[in-house]
Amino acid sequence: MNALSIRNLRKTYANGFEALKGINLDVEAGDFFALLGPNGAGKSTAISIISSLTNQTSGTVSIFGHDLKKQRNQAKTCLGLVPQEVNFNQFDTVMAILLNQAGYYGTPKKLALERAEYYLKHMDLWDKRHTVSRRLSGGMKRRVMIARAMIHAPKLLILDEPTAGVDIEIRRSMWKMMQEVNQQGTTIILTTHYLEEAESLCRNIAIIDQGLIVEHSSMADLLARLHIDHFVLDLQHPLTVAPTIAGCHIDLTDSKTLSVSVPKEIGLNHLFSELTQQNIQVASLKNRTNRLEQLFMDLVEAKTTGGQP
Amino acid sequence: MSYWIPFKTILVKEIYRFVRIWPQTLLPPAITTALYFLIFGKLIGSRIGTINGASYMDYIVPGVILMSVISHSYANVVSSFYSTKFQRHIEELLVAPVPNWVILSGYVFGGIMRGLLVGLVVAVIAMIVFRDYHSIAKHCLGNCAHDRNVVFISRFY
Ligand SMILES: Nc1ncnc2c1ncn2[C@@H]1O[C@H](COP(=O)(O)OP(=O)(O)O)[C@@H](O)[C@H]1O
Ligand SMILES: [Mg+2]
């Protein structure tokens, strides 16, 4: 059964802006799914509709087979939401936030306390449980929202840019935590604009741009389609003009740095033998951009499909 | 029955809110009514004497108590709900499977609790100011609903 199934979802805001132009999306149960897109693509709009914070203009959403319109309560029970912006009561303590949320879901107090202890300890927040939430750091607030979303043991966890503006150490601990949650059987949908994050965590991916899904496939398929690699070469000796090698695109960034695009079928061996022949000594080599980032830019810039792939 | 836990959670949260910020919620009615009782009740009221066997204090106290109850229970729901919306933690309620009527009753009963507590505070102030425990207790428990002030105020609201 699909954890999430969206059909023809449209949203036109009151000011006439069409944020979603008919999207279809399927997320399998147990999946770790990435929803990518530039700012303003409509990711948060889609998530608000899924989590009943906004009403759709048309289209259907079902969560674990429960239609959002007809079986809203069952659908809501399956879902945990980590919103993009902090939205808990800034005057409540961490513990109160968790216990209140558990109460709204009808979780008995004893069970709620057990779960709160588990997630707070798990997220290094146990020492802060009696702290008023407004005194927490940004990263802590994010983790409180994750703990809050898990307090009713949802089957589907949606995180809207949970790692935005969070330092690398905390980001890594959040990745680890999300992976653990996923391994324990919770389906996760993650929106992010850190593409490396999606690349290392997610099995399937959808890319949304200007209210349309421009890509919906597995991460492996998507990466396989990248047939050009981009490198930066540091040279031993300065050059004045860039060398030319058939099939490759080479730019001279500065006198001792080359920026090279190599198609997979040509390969690095060929590149280096050509460079050696032209008597160019390479000191070191690094990947220029994240490959996914490159693909993402291509997809978003091209906008050729104009609908479902 | 299955909505008992969400209802209780909202109600307890509401009570906790106005108790925590008591200098904003319980203290002001205490001060304003104390002043009211002192100035109108004691200073002016003592010169009026009795009308049809009722003293000015008998006349004024139940009305002031009930006025506080009504206005503070309304004010509580308004300010609490408004800040919930403004701080956006209303979203915590909207994502959860709580029907609107449960949310509404949670807030309404929270308001009722605030009103009753303020009423109690004002009644205690009245007892302190007038030192006529018997008469105030009688009015608060028995005669409140028949007092002409109450009739007037309930029309006003
Ligand atoms: N309440 C609103 N009223 C009008 N337009 C909105 C509203 N909320 C979002 N939008 C617009 O919808 C588009 C998608 O926004 P959003 O879903 O937040 O994007 P993102 O993918 O960055 O999360 C943006 O252009 C935004 O300006
Ligand atoms: Mg967003």
Short mmCIF file of C-alpha atoms and ligand atoms in Angstrom, two decimals:
data_model
loop_
_atom_site.label_atom_id
_atom_site.label_comp_id
_atom_site.label_asym_id
_atom_site.label_seq_id
_atom_site.Cartn_x
_atom_site.Cartn_y
_atom_site.Cartn_z
CA MET A 1 0.00 0.00 0.00
CA ASN A 2 1.20 3.51 -0.69
CA ALA A 3 2.05 5.64 2.30
CA LEU A 4 1.04 8.67 0.33
CA SER A 5 -0.84 8.99 -2.88
CA ILE A 6 -1.61 12.32 -4.50
CA ARG A 7 -3.74 12.73 -7.59
CA ASN A 8 -4.11 15.88 -9.64
CA LEU A 9 -3.54 18.17 -6.71
CA ARG A 10 -4.10 21.84 -7.43
CA LYS A 11 -3.92 24.85 -5.19
CA THR A 12 -4.81 28.39 -6.13
CA TYR A 13 -4.32 30.84 -3.29
CA ALA A 14 -6.89 33.51 -2.52
CA ASN A 15 -4.79 36.11 -4.34
CA GLY A 16 -5.12 34.06 -7.53
CA PHE A 17 -1.62 32.59 -7.39
CA GLU A 18 -1.51 29.01 -8.65
CA ALA A 19 1.02 27.32 -6.37
CA LEU A 20 0.28 23.73 -7.45
CA LYS A 21 -0.75 22.99 -10.99
CA GLY A 22 -1.94 19.41 -10.76
CA ILE A 23 0.66 17.15 -9.19
CA ASN A 24 0.66 13.35 -8.92
CA LEU A 25 2.87 11.65 -6.40
CA ASP A 26 3.21 8.16 -4.96
CA VAL A 27 5.33 7.26 -1.98
CA GLU A 28 5.61 3.60 -1.00
CA ALA A 29 5.32 2.48 2.59
CA GLY A 30 8.74 2.27 4.22
CA ASP A 31 10.33 4.58 1.69
CA PHE A 32 12.74 7.41 2.38
CA PHE A 33 11.54 9.94 -0.14
CA ALA A 34 13.02 13.27 -1.15
CA LEU A 35 10.89 16.13 -2.38
CA LEU A 36 13.19 18.65 -3.94
CA GLY A 37 12.63 21.98 -5.50
CA PRO A 38 13.84 25.55 -5.51
CA ASN A 39 12.35 28.13 -3.17
CA GLY A 40 8.76 28.88 -4.02
CA ALA A 41 8.29 25.63 -5.96
CA GLY A 42 5.26 24.63 -3.92
CA LYS A 43 6.78 22.07 -1.54
CA SER A 44 5.42 23.62 1.62
CA THR A 45 2.07 24.21 -0.03
CA ALA A 46 1.82 20.51 -0.88
CA ILE A 47 2.82 19.58 2.66
CA SER A 48 0.28 21.97 4.19
CA ILE A 49 -2.44 20.31 2.16
CA ILE A 50 -1.29 16.81 3.14
CA SER A 51 -1.27 17.79 6.80
CA SER A 52 -4.68 19.54 6.63
CA LEU A 53 -3.35 23.02 7.30
CA THR A 54 -4.57 24.27 3.93
CA ASN A 55 -7.43 23.13 1.76
CA GLN A 56 -6.70 22.06 -1.78
CA THR A 57 -8.50 23.66 -4.69
CA SER A 58 -8.98 20.27 -6.31
CA GLY A 59 -7.47 16.81 -6.38
CA THR A 60 -7.20 14.01 -3.85
CA VAL A 61 -4.71 13.00 -1.18
CA SER A 62 -4.72 9.68 0.59
CA ILE A 63 -2.46 8.61 3.42
CA PHE A 64 -2.10 4.86 3.91
CA GLY A 65 -5.29 4.40 1.94
CA HIS A 66 -7.29 6.88 4.02
CA ASP A 67 -8.73 9.61 1.85
CA LEU A 68 -7.98 12.98 3.40
CA LYS A 69 -11.49 14.28 2.76
CA LYS A 70 -13.51 11.23 3.71
CA GLN A 71 -11.44 9.70 6.52
CA ARG A 72 -9.60 12.71 7.77
CA ASN A 73 -9.05 11.50 11.33
CA GLN A 74 -7.57 8.16 10.31
CA ALA A 75 -5.37 9.94 7.78
CA LYS A 76 -4.23 12.48 10.37
CA THR A 77 -3.37 9.75 12.87
CA CYS A 78 -0.93 8.22 10.37
CA LEU A 79 0.90 11.47 9.85
CA GLY A 80 3.59 13.34 11.77
CA LEU A 81 4.65 16.77 10.60
CA VAL A 82 7.84 18.75 11.14
CA PRO A 83 6.97 22.14 9.67
CA GLN A 84 9.38 24.51 7.99
CA GLU A 85 9.01 27.20 10.61
CA VAL A 86 8.98 26.92 14.38
CA ASN A 87 5.35 26.72 15.46
CA PHE A 88 5.26 25.61 19.05
CA ASN A 89 4.31 27.73 22.00
CA GLN A 90 7.44 29.71 22.86
CA PHE A 91 6.34 29.99 26.49
CA ASP A 92 5.89 26.27 27.10
CA THR A 93 8.59 23.92 28.31
CA VAL A 94 9.87 21.23 25.98
CA MET A 95 8.09 18.55 27.98
CA ALA A 96 4.79 20.44 27.93
CA ILE A 97 4.99 20.80 24.14
CA LEU A 98 5.45 17.07 23.69
CA LEU A 99 2.80 16.05 26.20
CA ASN A 100 0.24 18.49 24.81
CA GLN A 101 0.76 17.22 21.30
CA ALA A 102 0.43 13.64 22.52
CA GLY A 103 -2.79 14.64 24.27
CA TYR A 104 -4.25 16.10 21.07
CA TYR A 105 -3.74 12.70 19.47
CA GLY A 106 -5.47 11.03 22.40
CA THR A 107 -2.32 9.31 23.68
CA PRO A 108 -2.69 8.29 27.34
CA LYS A 109 -0.40 10.20 29.67
CA LYS A 110 1.73 7.24 30.72
CA LEU A 111 2.52 6.23 27.15
CA ALA A 112 3.16 9.86 26.23
CA LEU A 113 5.66 10.21 29.06
CA GLU A 114 7.50 7.07 27.97
CA ARG A 115 7.72 8.24 24.39
CA ALA A 116 8.72 11.76 25.37
CA GLU A 117 11.55 10.37 27.49
CA TYR A 118 12.67 8.09 24.66
CA TYR A 119 12.78 10.80 22.01
CA LEU A 120 14.20 13.52 24.23
CA LYS A 121 17.04 11.26 25.36
CA HIS A 122 17.54 10.18 21.79
CA MET A 123 17.83 13.75 20.62
CA ASP A 124 20.06 15.07 23.38
CA LEU A 125 17.24 17.18 24.77
CA TRP A 126 16.61 15.36 28.00
CA ASP A 127 18.58 17.94 30.02
CA LYS A 128 16.45 20.64 28.45
CA ARG A 129 13.08 19.09 29.16
CA HIS A 130 12.11 21.73 31.69
CA THR A 131 13.53 24.63 29.67
CA VAL A 132 11.12 27.15 28.25
CA SER A 133 11.30 26.57 24.52
CA ARG A 134 12.01 30.18 23.64
CA ARG A 135 15.39 29.80 25.37
CA LEU A 136 16.50 26.95 23.11
CA SER A 137 18.95 27.29 20.26
CA GLY A 138 17.76 26.99 16.66
CA GLY A 139 19.00 23.43 16.29
CA MET A 140 17.33 22.40 19.54
CA LYS A 141 14.03 23.89 18.40
CA ARG A 142 14.20 21.80 15.24
CA ARG A 143 14.84 18.68 17.26
CA VAL A 144 11.94 19.49 19.56
CA MET A 145 9.72 19.66 16.50
CA ILE A 146 10.97 16.26 15.34
CA ALA A 147 10.34 14.75 18.76
CA ARG A 148 6.89 16.36 18.76
CA ALA A 149 6.10 14.84 15.37
CA MET A 150 7.11 11.36 16.58
CA ILE A 151 5.21 11.47 19.87
CA HIS A 152 2.13 9.70 18.48
CA ALA A 153 4.23 7.13 16.58
CA PRO A 154 3.11 8.14 13.08
CA LYS A 155 3.53 5.78 10.14
CA LEU A 156 4.46 8.64 7.84
CA LEU A 157 6.81 11.43 8.90
CA ILE A 158 7.04 14.54 6.75
CA LEU A 159 9.92 16.93 7.35
CA ASP A 160 9.85 20.30 5.64
CA GLU A 161 13.46 21.49 5.35
CA PRO A 162 14.43 20.23 8.80
CA THR A 163 18.12 20.90 8.28
CA ALA A 164 17.82 24.45 6.93
CA GLY A 165 20.09 26.77 8.90
CA VAL A 166 21.40 24.00 11.14
CA ASP A 167 25.13 23.48 11.62
CA ILE A 168 26.84 20.48 10.07
CA GLU A 169 27.25 18.55 13.30
CA ILE A 170 23.61 18.74 14.22
CA ARG A 171 22.66 18.07 10.62
CA ARG A 172 24.62 14.84 10.71
CA SER A 173 23.02 13.75 13.95
CA MET A 174 19.61 14.51 12.44
CA TRP A 175 20.44 12.41 9.40
CA LYS A 176 21.42 9.53 11.64
CA MET A 177 18.21 9.93 13.56
CA MET A 178 16.04 10.06 10.44
CA GLN A 179 17.73 6.91 9.16
CA GLU A 180 17.02 5.12 12.40
CA VAL A 181 13.41 6.21 12.36
CA ASN A 182 13.14 4.99 8.79
CA GLN A 183 14.75 1.65 9.62
CA GLN A 184 12.21 1.15 12.36
CA GLY A 185 9.55 1.22 9.66
CA THR A 186 8.40 4.82 9.48
CA THR A 187 8.03 6.20 5.98
CA ILE A 188 9.83 9.51 5.62
CA ILE A 189 9.28 12.34 3.18
CA LEU A 190 11.99 14.95 3.33
CA THR A 191 12.11 18.27 1.59
CA THR A 192 15.44 19.94 1.46
CA HIS A 193 17.57 22.13 -0.65
CA TYR A 194 20.78 20.39 0.41
CA LEU A 195 21.02 17.97 -2.46
CA GLU A 196 23.80 15.93 -0.90
CA GLU A 197 21.35 15.23 1.87
CA ALA A 198 18.80 13.80 -0.53
CA GLU A 199 21.53 11.89 -2.34
CA SER A 200 22.86 10.19 0.75
CA LEU A 201 19.56 9.52 2.53
CA CYS A 202 16.79 8.96 0.05
CA ARG A 203 15.85 6.05 -2.14
CA ASN A 204 13.28 7.83 -4.29
CA ILE A 205 12.94 11.38 -5.37
CA ALA A 206 10.55 13.85 -6.89
CA ILE A 207 11.57 17.25 -8.13
CA ILE A 208 8.97 19.96 -8.13
CA ASP A 209 9.28 23.30 -9.85
CA GLN A 210 6.74 26.07 -10.25
CA GLY A 211 3.94 23.84 -9.05
CA LEU A 212 4.70 20.93 -11.36
CA ILE A 213 6.51 17.64 -10.81
CA VAL A 214 9.39 17.66 -13.28
CA GLU A 215 10.96 14.38 -12.15
CA HIS A 216 9.69 11.38 -10.22
CA SER A 217 12.00 8.37 -10.08
CA SER A 218 14.44 6.41 -7.96
CA MET A 219 17.62 8.10 -6.87
CA ALA A 220 19.72 5.40 -8.57
CA ASP A 221 17.98 5.94 -11.93
CA LEU A 222 18.41 9.63 -11.66
CA LEU A 223 22.10 9.44 -10.86
CA ALA A 224 22.67 6.92 -13.65
CA ARG A 225 21.37 9.45 -16.09
CA LEU A 226 24.20 11.77 -15.22
CA HIS A 227 26.69 10.96 -17.87
CA ILE A 228 28.89 14.02 -17.59
CA ASP A 229 31.25 14.49 -14.66
CA HIS A 230 32.68 17.84 -13.74
CA PHE A 231 36.18 18.23 -12.32
CA VAL A 232 38.54 20.94 -11.25
CA LEU A 233 42.22 20.30 -12.00
CA ASP A 234 45.03 22.13 -10.24
CA LEU A 235 48.08 22.42 -12.46
CA GLN A 236 51.79 22.29 -11.65
CA HIS A 237 52.66 24.99 -14.18
CA PRO A 238 50.64 27.99 -15.32
CA LEU A 239 48.94 28.00 -18.73
CA THR A 240 47.79 30.84 -20.95
CA VAL A 241 45.21 29.03 -23.07
CA ALA A 242 43.04 26.08 -22.24
CA PRO A 243 43.97 22.82 -23.98
CA THR A 244 41.44 21.30 -26.34
CA ILE A 245 40.48 17.66 -26.12
CA ALA A 246 37.81 16.25 -28.43
CA GLY A 247 34.56 15.48 -26.59
CA CYS A 248 35.53 17.30 -23.39
CA HIS A 249 34.72 20.84 -22.43
CA ILE A 250 37.67 22.62 -20.82
CA ASP A 251 37.85 26.09 -19.35
CA LEU A 252 40.80 27.91 -17.87
CA THR A 253 39.47 29.34 -14.61
CA ASP A 254 42.77 30.96 -13.78
CA SER A 255 46.31 30.30 -15.01
CA LYS A 256 46.76 27.21 -12.82
CA THR A 257 43.21 25.88 -12.64
CA LEU A 258 41.24 23.99 -15.25
CA SER A 259 37.56 23.27 -15.13
CA VAL A 260 36.76 20.12 -17.11
CA SER A 261 33.52 18.36 -18.11
CA VAL A 262 34.12 14.74 -19.08
CA PRO A 263 31.42 12.50 -20.55
CA LYS A 264 31.43 8.99 -19.02
CA GLU A 265 32.16 7.35 -22.39
CA ILE A 266 35.43 9.27 -22.71
CA GLY A 267 36.62 8.63 -19.18
CA LEU A 268 39.43 9.98 -17.09
CA ASN A 269 42.20 7.80 -18.51
CA HIS A 270 41.71 9.32 -21.92
CA LEU A 271 41.65 12.80 -20.43
CA PHE A 272 44.92 12.27 -18.60
CA SER A 273 46.74 10.66 -21.49
CA GLU A 274 45.71 13.61 -23.66
CA LEU A 275 46.90 16.06 -21.02
CA THR A 276 50.20 14.19 -20.65
CA GLN A 277 50.68 14.32 -24.40
CA GLN A 278 50.18 18.07 -24.29
CA ASN A 279 52.72 18.17 -21.46
CA ILE A 280 50.31 19.45 -18.82
CA GLN A 281 51.09 18.31 -15.28
CA VAL A 282 48.12 17.91 -12.97
CA ALA A 283 48.80 18.45 -9.26
CA SER A 284 45.39 17.51 -7.89
CA LEU A 285 41.82 16.88 -8.88
CA LYS A 286 38.45 17.46 -7.24
CA ASN A 287 34.77 17.15 -8.14
CA ARG A 288 33.45 20.52 -9.17
CA THR A 289 29.83 20.28 -8.15
CA ASN A 290 27.66 17.78 -6.57
CA ARG A 291 26.35 15.68 -9.45
CA LEU A 292 22.80 15.87 -8.26
CA GLU A 293 23.08 19.60 -8.03
CA GLN A 294 24.08 19.69 -11.67
CA LEU A 295 21.16 17.53 -12.70
CA PHE A 296 18.84 19.58 -10.62
CA MET A 297 19.94 22.76 -12.31
CA ASP A 298 19.52 21.13 -15.70
CA LEU A 299 16.01 19.95 -14.90
CA VAL A 300 14.87 23.18 -13.38
CA GLU A 301 16.37 25.30 -16.12
CA ALA A 302 15.13 23.12 -18.94
CA LYS A 303 11.50 22.86 -17.80
CA THR A 304 10.95 21.03 -21.04
CA THR A 305 8.67 18.27 -19.86
CA GLY A 306 6.04 20.71 -18.64
CA GLY A 307 4.21 18.00 -16.71
CA GLN A 308 4.54 14.42 -15.66
CA PRO A 309 7.59 12.49 -16.85
CA MET B 1 -15.44 9.34 25.05
CA SER B 2 -12.45 8.98 22.77
CA TYR B 3 -12.14 12.74 22.66
CA TRP B 4 -11.81 13.00 26.42
CA ILE B 5 -7.99 13.11 26.34
CA PRO B 6 -7.72 15.88 23.73
CA PHE B 7 -10.43 17.86 25.52
CA LYS B 8 -8.71 17.48 28.88
CA THR B 9 -5.36 18.40 27.34
CA ILE B 10 -6.72 21.64 25.90
CA LEU B 11 -8.56 22.50 29.11
CA VAL B 12 -5.55 21.86 31.35
CA LYS B 13 -3.33 23.78 28.96
CA GLU B 14 -5.75 26.72 29.14
CA ILE B 15 -5.94 26.69 32.92
CA TYR B 16 -2.19 26.40 33.16
CA ARG B 17 -1.83 29.38 30.82
CA PHE B 18 -3.88 31.83 32.86
CA VAL B 19 -2.52 30.62 36.16
CA ARG B 20 1.05 30.98 34.93
CA ILE B 21 0.47 34.56 33.81
CA TRP B 22 -1.62 35.44 36.88
CA PRO B 23 -0.24 39.00 37.10
CA GLN B 24 -1.98 39.61 33.78
CA THR B 25 -5.07 37.52 34.29
CA LEU B 26 -5.98 37.43 37.98
CA LEU B 27 -4.34 40.48 39.46
CA PRO B 28 -5.92 43.25 37.31
CA PRO B 29 -9.54 42.29 38.14
CA ALA B 30 -8.53 42.12 41.81
CA ILE B 31 -7.10 45.64 41.71
CA THR B 32 -9.84 47.27 39.64
CA THR B 33 -12.66 45.78 41.67
CA ALA B 34 -10.89 46.59 44.93
CA LEU B 35 -10.73 50.22 43.81
CA TYR B 36 -14.33 50.07 42.70
CA PHE B 37 -15.48 48.69 46.02
CA LEU B 38 -13.44 51.21 47.96
CA ILE B 39 -14.51 54.28 46.05
CA PHE B 40 -18.10 53.49 45.09
CA GLY B 41 -18.90 50.93 47.73
CA LYS B 42 -17.28 52.38 50.81
CA LEU B 43 -17.05 56.11 50.25
CA ILE B 44 -20.14 56.78 48.19
CA GLY B 45 -22.14 53.72 49.22
CA SER B 46 -21.97 54.61 52.89
CA ARG B 47 -23.80 57.89 52.17
CA ILE B 48 -26.62 56.28 50.20
CA GLY B 49 -28.10 54.18 52.96
CA THR B 50 -30.62 51.44 52.26
CA ILE B 51 -33.20 51.33 49.51
CA ASN B 52 -36.16 49.02 50.12
CA GLY B 53 -34.14 47.33 52.85
CA ALA B 54 -31.10 46.63 50.65
CA SER B 55 -27.83 48.39 51.30
CA TYR B 56 -25.79 49.79 48.42
CA MET B 57 -23.24 47.05 49.02
CA ASP B 58 -25.89 44.33 48.72
CA TYR B 59 -26.83 45.90 45.46
CA ILE B 60 -23.37 46.38 43.96
CA VAL B 61 -21.32 43.33 44.96
CA PRO B 62 -23.10 40.51 43.12
CA GLY B 63 -23.23 42.63 39.98
CA VAL B 64 -19.54 43.41 40.03
CA ILE B 65 -18.69 39.76 40.66
CA LEU B 66 -20.79 38.60 37.77
CA MET B 67 -19.55 41.34 35.50
CA SER B 68 -15.98 40.14 36.17
CA VAL B 69 -16.95 36.53 35.56
CA ILE B 70 -18.53 37.30 32.23
CA SER B 71 -15.99 39.74 30.87
CA HIS B 72 -12.97 37.67 31.91
CA SER B 73 -14.27 34.42 30.55
CA TYR B 74 -14.82 36.12 27.21
CA ALA B 75 -11.47 37.85 27.32
CA ASN B 76 -9.69 34.61 28.11
CA VAL B 77 -10.97 32.76 25.08
CA VAL B 78 -10.25 35.71 22.82
CA SER B 79 -6.71 36.42 23.98
CA SER B 80 -5.69 32.80 24.29
CA PHE B 81 -7.04 31.82 20.92
CA TYR B 82 -5.61 34.90 19.29
CA SER B 83 -2.11 34.23 20.61
CA THR B 84 -2.44 30.58 19.61
CA LYS B 85 -3.19 31.71 16.10
CA PHE B 86 -0.56 34.43 16.10
CA GLN B 87 2.23 32.16 17.36
CA ARG B 88 0.95 29.55 14.92
CA HIS B 89 0.78 26.73 17.43
CA ILE B 90 -2.83 26.37 16.42
CA GLU B 91 -1.25 24.19 13.74
CA GLU B 92 -0.50 21.65 16.48
CA LEU B 93 -4.24 21.30 16.92
CA LEU B 94 -5.07 21.39 13.23
CA VAL B 95 -2.75 18.53 12.26
CA ALA B 96 -4.09 16.35 15.06
CA PRO B 97 -7.32 14.36 14.73
CA VAL B 98 -9.28 16.70 17.01
CA PRO B 99 -12.67 17.82 15.70
CA ASN B 100 -13.39 21.53 15.82
CA TRP B 101 -16.11 21.12 18.43
CA VAL B 102 -13.61 19.55 20.84
CA ILE B 103 -11.18 22.44 20.31
CA LEU B 104 -14.01 24.90 20.81
CA SER B 105 -15.26 23.25 23.98
CA GLY B 106 -11.74 23.06 25.37
CA TYR B 107 -11.32 26.79 24.94
CA VAL B 108 -14.83 27.60 26.17
CA PHE B 109 -14.39 25.57 29.34
CA GLY B 110 -10.98 27.16 29.81
CA GLY B 111 -12.72 30.53 29.66
CA ILE B 112 -15.32 29.39 32.13
CA MET B 113 -12.61 28.33 34.56
CA ARG B 114 -10.90 31.71 34.25
CA GLY B 115 -14.23 33.48 34.83
CA LEU B 116 -15.00 31.42 37.91
CA LEU B 117 -11.56 31.97 39.35
CA VAL B 118 -11.78 35.72 38.77
CA GLY B 119 -15.25 35.67 40.35
CA LEU B 120 -13.79 33.96 43.39
CA VAL B 121 -10.98 36.50 43.62
CA VAL B 122 -13.44 39.40 43.38
CA ALA B 123 -15.74 37.82 45.97
CA VAL B 124 -12.81 37.47 48.36
CA ILE B 125 -11.86 41.11 47.76
CA ALA B 126 -15.43 42.16 48.46
CA MET B 127 -15.37 40.23 51.72
CA ILE B 128 -12.12 41.89 52.71
CA VAL B 129 -13.36 45.37 51.82
CA PHE B 130 -16.80 45.10 53.37
CA ARG B 131 -16.11 42.51 56.08
CA ASP B 132 -19.68 41.30 55.73
CA TYR B 133 -19.06 37.65 54.99
CA HIS B 134 -22.55 36.45 55.63
CA SER B 135 -24.31 38.79 53.30
CA ILE B 136 -21.81 38.37 50.42
CA ALA B 137 -21.79 34.61 50.70
CA LYS B 138 -25.58 34.66 50.66
CA HIS B 139 -25.65 36.84 47.59
CA CYS B 140 -23.00 34.91 45.74
CA LEU B 141 -24.51 31.51 46.39
CA GLY B 142 -28.20 32.22 46.42
CA ASN B 143 -29.34 35.48 45.06
CA CYS B 144 -26.93 36.16 42.25
CA ALA B 145 -29.19 35.10 39.46
CA HIS B 146 -32.09 37.24 40.73
CA ASP B 147 -30.15 40.37 41.30
CA ARG B 148 -31.30 43.26 39.14
CA ASN B 149 -27.67 44.00 38.28
CA VAL B 150 -27.35 40.58 36.81
CA VAL B 151 -30.48 41.02 34.76
CA PHE B 152 -29.10 44.29 33.50
CA ILE B 153 -25.66 42.87 32.73
CA SER B 154 -26.91 39.78 31.00
CA ARG B 155 -28.98 42.01 28.75
CA PHE B 156 -25.92 44.11 28.10
CA TYR B 157 -23.83 41.13 27.00
N1 LIG C 1 -0.81 32.08 1.72
C1 LIG C 1 -0.32 32.31 0.49
N2 LIG C 1 -0.94 33.18 -0.34
C2 LIG C 1 -0.46 33.40 -1.58
N3 LIG C 1 0.62 32.81 -2.10
C3 LIG C 1 1.29 31.95 -1.33
C4 LIG C 1 0.86 31.64 0.00
N4 LIG C 1 1.71 30.74 0.54
C5 LIG C 1 2.63 30.49 -0.41
N5 LIG C 1 2.38 31.21 -1.55
C6 LIG C 1 3.16 31.17 -2.78
O1 LIG C 1 3.13 29.87 -3.30
C7 LIG C 1 4.40 29.53 -3.84
C8 LIG C 1 4.90 28.25 -3.24
O2 LIG C 1 5.25 28.48 -1.89
P1 LIG C 1 5.81 27.32 -0.97
O3 LIG C 1 4.94 26.13 -1.10
O4 LIG C 1 6.00 27.87 0.39
O5 LIG C 1 7.24 27.06 -1.64
P2 LIG C 1 8.45 26.15 -1.16
O6 LIG C 1 8.60 25.11 -2.22
O7 LIG C 1 9.63 27.03 -1.07
O8 LIG C 1 8.10 25.54 0.17
C9 LIG C 1 5.32 30.71 -3.60
O9 LIG C 1 5.41 31.45 -4.80
C10 LIG C 1 4.62 31.51 -2.54
O10 LIG C 1 4.84 32.87 -2.71
MG MG C 2 8.94 25.67 1.98
#
